[in-house]
Short mmCIF file of C-alpha atoms in Angstrom, two decimals:
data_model
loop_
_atom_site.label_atom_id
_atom_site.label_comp_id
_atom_site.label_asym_id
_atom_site.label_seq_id
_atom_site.Cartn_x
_atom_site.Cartn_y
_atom_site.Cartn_z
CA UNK A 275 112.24 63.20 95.51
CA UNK A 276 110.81 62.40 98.73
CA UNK A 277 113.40 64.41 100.91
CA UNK A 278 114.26 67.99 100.71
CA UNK A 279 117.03 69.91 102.84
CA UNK A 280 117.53 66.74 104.41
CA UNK A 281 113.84 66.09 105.74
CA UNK A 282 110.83 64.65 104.45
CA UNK A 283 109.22 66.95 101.81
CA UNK A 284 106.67 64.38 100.60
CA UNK A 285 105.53 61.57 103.41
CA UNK A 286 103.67 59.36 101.68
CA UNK A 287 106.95 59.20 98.59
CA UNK A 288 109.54 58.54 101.40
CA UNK A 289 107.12 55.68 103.16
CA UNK A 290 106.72 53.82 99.80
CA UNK A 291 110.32 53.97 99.34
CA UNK A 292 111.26 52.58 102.64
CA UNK A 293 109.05 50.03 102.30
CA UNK A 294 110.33 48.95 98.90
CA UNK A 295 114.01 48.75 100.46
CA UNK A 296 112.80 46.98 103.66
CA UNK A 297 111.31 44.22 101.58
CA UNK A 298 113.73 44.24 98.87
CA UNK A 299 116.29 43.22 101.85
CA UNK A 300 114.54 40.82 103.90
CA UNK A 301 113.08 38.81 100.90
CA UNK A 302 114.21 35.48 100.54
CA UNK A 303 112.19 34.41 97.23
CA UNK A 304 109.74 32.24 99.41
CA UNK A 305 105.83 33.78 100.33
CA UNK A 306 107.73 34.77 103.86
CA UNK A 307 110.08 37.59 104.37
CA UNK A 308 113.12 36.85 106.33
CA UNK A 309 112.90 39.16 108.94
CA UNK A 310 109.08 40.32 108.56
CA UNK A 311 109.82 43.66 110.77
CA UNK A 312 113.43 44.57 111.23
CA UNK A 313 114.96 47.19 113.44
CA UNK A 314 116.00 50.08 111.21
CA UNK A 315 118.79 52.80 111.96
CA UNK A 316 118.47 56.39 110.02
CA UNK A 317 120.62 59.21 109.96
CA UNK A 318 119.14 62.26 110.26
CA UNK A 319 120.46 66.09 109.73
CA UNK A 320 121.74 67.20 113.30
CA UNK A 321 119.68 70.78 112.90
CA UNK A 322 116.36 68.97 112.72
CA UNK A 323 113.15 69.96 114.88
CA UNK A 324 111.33 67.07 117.13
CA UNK A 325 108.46 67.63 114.61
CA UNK A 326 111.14 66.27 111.53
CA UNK A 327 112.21 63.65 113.74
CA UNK A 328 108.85 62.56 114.47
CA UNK A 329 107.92 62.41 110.82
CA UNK A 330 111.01 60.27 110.21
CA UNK A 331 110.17 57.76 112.53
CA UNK A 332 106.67 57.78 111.74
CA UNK A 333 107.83 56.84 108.04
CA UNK A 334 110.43 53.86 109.02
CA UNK A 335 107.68 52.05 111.35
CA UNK A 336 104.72 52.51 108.83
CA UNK A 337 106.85 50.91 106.10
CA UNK A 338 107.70 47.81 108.47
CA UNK A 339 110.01 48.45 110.69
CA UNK A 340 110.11 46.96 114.40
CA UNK A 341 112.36 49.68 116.02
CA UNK A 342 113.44 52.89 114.56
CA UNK A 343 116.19 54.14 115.65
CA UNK A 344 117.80 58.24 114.83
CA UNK A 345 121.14 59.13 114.66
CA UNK A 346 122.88 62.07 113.61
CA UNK A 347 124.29 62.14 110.65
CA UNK A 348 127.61 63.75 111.74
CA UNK A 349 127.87 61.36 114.39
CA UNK A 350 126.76 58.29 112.18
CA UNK A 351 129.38 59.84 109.35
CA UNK A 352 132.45 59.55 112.39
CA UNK A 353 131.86 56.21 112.99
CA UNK A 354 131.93 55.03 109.32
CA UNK A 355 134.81 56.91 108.79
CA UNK A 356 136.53 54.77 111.30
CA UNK A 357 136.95 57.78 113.67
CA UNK A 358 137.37 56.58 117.69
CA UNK A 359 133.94 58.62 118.69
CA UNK A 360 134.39 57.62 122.14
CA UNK A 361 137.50 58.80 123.36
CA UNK A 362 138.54 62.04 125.55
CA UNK A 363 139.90 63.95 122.06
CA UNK A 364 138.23 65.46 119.61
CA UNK A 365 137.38 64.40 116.42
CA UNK A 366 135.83 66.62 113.29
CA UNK A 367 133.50 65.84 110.92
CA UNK A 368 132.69 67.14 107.83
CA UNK A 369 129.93 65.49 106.05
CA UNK A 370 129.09 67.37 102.88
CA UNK A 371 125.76 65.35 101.48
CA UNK A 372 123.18 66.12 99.15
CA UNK A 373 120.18 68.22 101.12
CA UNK A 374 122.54 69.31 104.32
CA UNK A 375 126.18 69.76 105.06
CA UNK A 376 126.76 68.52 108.25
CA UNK A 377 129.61 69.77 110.62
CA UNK A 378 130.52 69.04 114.25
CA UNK A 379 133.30 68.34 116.82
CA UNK A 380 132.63 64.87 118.65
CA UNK A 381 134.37 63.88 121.60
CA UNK A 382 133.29 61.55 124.66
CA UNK A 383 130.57 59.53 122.32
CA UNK A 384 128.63 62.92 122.49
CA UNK A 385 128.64 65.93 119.69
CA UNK A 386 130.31 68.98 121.43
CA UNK A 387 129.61 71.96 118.98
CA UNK A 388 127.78 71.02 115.70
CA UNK A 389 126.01 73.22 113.21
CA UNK A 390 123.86 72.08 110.17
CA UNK A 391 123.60 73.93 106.94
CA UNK A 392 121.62 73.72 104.28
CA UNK A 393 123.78 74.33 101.86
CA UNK A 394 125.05 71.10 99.99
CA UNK A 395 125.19 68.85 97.03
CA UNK A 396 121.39 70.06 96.14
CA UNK A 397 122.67 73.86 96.11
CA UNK A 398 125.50 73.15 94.12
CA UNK A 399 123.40 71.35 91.21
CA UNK A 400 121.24 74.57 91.44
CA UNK A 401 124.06 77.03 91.29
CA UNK A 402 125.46 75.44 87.61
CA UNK A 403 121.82 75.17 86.84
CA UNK A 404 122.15 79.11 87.17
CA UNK A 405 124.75 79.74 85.99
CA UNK A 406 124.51 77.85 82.60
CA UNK A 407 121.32 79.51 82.25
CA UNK A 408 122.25 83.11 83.03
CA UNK A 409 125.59 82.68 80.87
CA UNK A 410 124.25 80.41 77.68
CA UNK A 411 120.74 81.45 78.25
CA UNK A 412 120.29 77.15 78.35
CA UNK A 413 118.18 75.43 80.32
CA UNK A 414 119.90 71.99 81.79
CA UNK A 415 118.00 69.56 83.64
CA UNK A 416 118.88 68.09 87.66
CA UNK A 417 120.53 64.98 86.33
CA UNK A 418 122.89 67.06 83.90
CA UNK A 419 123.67 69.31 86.53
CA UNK A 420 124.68 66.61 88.98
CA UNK A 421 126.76 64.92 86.23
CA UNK A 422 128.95 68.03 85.18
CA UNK A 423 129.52 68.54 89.24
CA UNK A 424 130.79 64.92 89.44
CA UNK A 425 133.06 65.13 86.39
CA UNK A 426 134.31 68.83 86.36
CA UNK A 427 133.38 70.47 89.20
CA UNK A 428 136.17 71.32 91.58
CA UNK A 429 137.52 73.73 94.54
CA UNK A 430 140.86 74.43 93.23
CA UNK A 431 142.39 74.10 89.40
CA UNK A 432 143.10 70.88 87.57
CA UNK A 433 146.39 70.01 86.71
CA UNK A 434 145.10 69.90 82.96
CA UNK A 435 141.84 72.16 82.31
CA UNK A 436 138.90 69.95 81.51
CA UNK A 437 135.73 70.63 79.70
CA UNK A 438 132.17 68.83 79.16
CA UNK A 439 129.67 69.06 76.39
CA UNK A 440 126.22 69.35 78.07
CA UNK A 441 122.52 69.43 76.08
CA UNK A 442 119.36 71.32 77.38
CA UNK A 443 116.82 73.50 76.01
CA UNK A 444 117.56 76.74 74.37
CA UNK A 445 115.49 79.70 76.12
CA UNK A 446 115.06 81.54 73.43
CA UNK A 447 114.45 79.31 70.59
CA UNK A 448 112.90 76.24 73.14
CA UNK A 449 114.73 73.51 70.88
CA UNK A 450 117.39 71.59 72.02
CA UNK A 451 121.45 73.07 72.02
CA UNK A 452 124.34 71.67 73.56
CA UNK A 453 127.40 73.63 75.04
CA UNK A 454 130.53 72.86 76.15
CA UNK A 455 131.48 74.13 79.59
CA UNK A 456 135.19 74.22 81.11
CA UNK A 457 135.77 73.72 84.74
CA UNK A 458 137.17 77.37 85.08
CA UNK A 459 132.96 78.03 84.68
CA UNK A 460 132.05 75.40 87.10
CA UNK A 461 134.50 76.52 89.77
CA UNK A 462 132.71 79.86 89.12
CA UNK A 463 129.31 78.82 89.96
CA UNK A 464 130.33 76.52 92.66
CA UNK A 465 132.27 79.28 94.72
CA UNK A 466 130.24 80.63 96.57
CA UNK A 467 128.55 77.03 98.34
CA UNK A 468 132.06 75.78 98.84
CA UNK A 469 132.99 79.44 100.15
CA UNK A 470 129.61 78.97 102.65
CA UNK A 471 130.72 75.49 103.37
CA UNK A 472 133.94 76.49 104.67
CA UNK A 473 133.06 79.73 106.60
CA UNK A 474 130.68 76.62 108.12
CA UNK A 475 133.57 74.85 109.29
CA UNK A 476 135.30 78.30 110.24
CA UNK A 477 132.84 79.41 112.48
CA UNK A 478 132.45 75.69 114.31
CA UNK A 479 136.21 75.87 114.62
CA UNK A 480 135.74 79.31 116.80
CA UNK A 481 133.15 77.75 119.07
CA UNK A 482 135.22 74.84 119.87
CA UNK A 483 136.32 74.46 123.56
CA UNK A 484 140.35 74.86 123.47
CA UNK A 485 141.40 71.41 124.70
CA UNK A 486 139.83 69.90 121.44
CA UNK A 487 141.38 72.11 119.50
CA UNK A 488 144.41 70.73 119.96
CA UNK A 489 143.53 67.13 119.30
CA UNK A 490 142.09 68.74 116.29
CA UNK A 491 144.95 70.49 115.17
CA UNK A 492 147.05 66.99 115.71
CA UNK A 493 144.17 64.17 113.62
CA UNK A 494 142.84 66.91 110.92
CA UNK A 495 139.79 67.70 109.40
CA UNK A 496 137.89 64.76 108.16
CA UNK A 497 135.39 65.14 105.65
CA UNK A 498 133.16 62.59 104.25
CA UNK A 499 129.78 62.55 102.21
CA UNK A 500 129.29 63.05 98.36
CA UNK A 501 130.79 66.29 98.92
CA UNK A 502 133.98 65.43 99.69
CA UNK A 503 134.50 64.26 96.18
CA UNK A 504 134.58 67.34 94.54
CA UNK A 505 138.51 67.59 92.98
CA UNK A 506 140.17 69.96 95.48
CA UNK A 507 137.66 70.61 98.29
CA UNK A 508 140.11 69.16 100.95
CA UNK A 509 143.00 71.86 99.71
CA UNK A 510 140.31 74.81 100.13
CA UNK A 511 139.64 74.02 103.21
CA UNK A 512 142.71 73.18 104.72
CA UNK A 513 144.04 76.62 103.32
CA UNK A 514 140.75 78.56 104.60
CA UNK A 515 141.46 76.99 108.28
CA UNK A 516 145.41 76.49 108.31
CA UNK A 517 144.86 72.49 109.66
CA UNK A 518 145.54 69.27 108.04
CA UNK A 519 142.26 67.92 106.18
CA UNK A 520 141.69 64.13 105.42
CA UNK A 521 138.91 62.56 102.89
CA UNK A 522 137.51 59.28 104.74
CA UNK A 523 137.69 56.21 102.64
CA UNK A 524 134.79 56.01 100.23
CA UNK A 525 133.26 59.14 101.66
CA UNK A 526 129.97 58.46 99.48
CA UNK A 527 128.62 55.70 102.46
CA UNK A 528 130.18 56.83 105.28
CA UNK A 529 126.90 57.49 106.83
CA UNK A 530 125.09 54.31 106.04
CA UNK A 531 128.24 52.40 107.23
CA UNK A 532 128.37 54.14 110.49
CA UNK A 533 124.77 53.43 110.96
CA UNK A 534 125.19 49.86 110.26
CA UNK A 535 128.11 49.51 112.31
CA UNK A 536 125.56 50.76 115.35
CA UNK A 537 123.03 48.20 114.21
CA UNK A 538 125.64 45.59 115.22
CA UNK A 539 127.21 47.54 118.07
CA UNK A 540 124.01 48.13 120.35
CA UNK A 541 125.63 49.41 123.53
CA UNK A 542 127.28 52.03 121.33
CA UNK A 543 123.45 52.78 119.70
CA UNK A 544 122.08 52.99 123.63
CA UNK A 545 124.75 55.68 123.91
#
């Protein structure tokens, strides 16, 4: 895993990927590549140092590309979304992904008040980690993690409880043991990073210049990312901050949309 916390952990890993992709695309099945060196648009977390940024850019031109081009990931996340990032009123974003969780208030093309935490998908595979190994003294692995978060995890209760059978490694015996976990225990261990998430959003929401507010308080919260999946998040939040709260349509791309809608929009990319 090439990227941690939303940067580049390992460069050489996150090169080799991007190179794979790039040619993966632009291969036609003849010796010659469609496009031999295309112009390539990343989204990047919004609290990155020029360093990070560097390192990203560094790793799209190595692996081929002609132009690289960053964009913040809030930002990018709006304009998937379908949000009007270039009018007067504010819009917020939410974008809850796997290394950051990105939140900001855009108006004018430009991001007004943005904070990025690293506290997201990532953190909440660790916390059932944890938790099923402080509780059931079991040992679970990343993927099994990720795959109880998708099915059970959740912000607020199910209309009808649900539980999952899961298999790691027994810590005291070091065979194999499986266990079956109910979503009550999930919500448990997933607290506290949706509870961070949304004092996130809370605190944004106090630096926010008054006029937006208001356009806020009219178009909602809009939240997008892998996040935004989890069964319930968008009734936490809109309790925690009294204010309508929207999922964008198939929050899972919304960033790679938005950045392809820039790489066919360039006076909007110039901005």
């Amino acid at each position: 895993r090439p990227l941690k916390d939303g940067v580049i952990a390992d460069f050489d890993g996150a090169q080799s990927i991007l190179r794979y992709y790039i040619r993966k695309v632009h291969d036609t099945g003849g010796n010659f590549p469609k496009i031999p060196r295309p112009h390539v648009v990343i989204g990047i977390p919004s609290g990155v140092t020029e360093v990070e940024r560097r390192a990203v850019a560094d790793a799209a031109i190595e692996s081929g590309a002609r132009q690289a081009d960053l964009i913040e990931e809030p930002m990018a996340a709006a304009i998937g979304a379908g949000l009007n990032v270039e009018s007067p009123e504010g819009s917020f974003i939410v974008d809850i992904g796997g290394g950051t969780s990105e939140i900001a208030v855009i108006s004018l093309g430009g991001i007004v008040v943005g904070r990025s935490l690293r506290t997201a998908g990532d953190e909440m595979d660790e916390a059932i980690i944890n938790y099923v190994k402080l509780k059931y003294s079991v040992l679970l692995g990343q993927p099994s993690a990720e795959s109880i978060k998708i099915n059970i995890g959740s912000a607020v209760n199910f209309e009808k409880a649900k539980s999952m059978v899961v298999r790691g490694r027994d810590l005291e015996t070091g065979l194999p043991r499986s266990v079956k976990i109910t979503d009550g225990e999930i919500r448990e261990a997933l607290g506290s990073i949706i509870h961070e998430i949304i004092n996130g959003i809370s605190d944004t929401l106090e630096e926010t210049p008054p006029e937006l507010i208001s356009d806020i308080m009219e178009r909602g919260i809009y939240l997008a990312g892998g996040g935004a999946l989890i069964h319930g998040i968008e009734k936490a939040v809109s309790e925690a901050t009294k204010m309508p709260v929207y999922i964008a349509d198939d929050p899972l791309t919304c960033v790679a949309r938005g950045c392809g809608k820039l790489l066919e929009n360039p006076i909007l990319l110039n901005k």
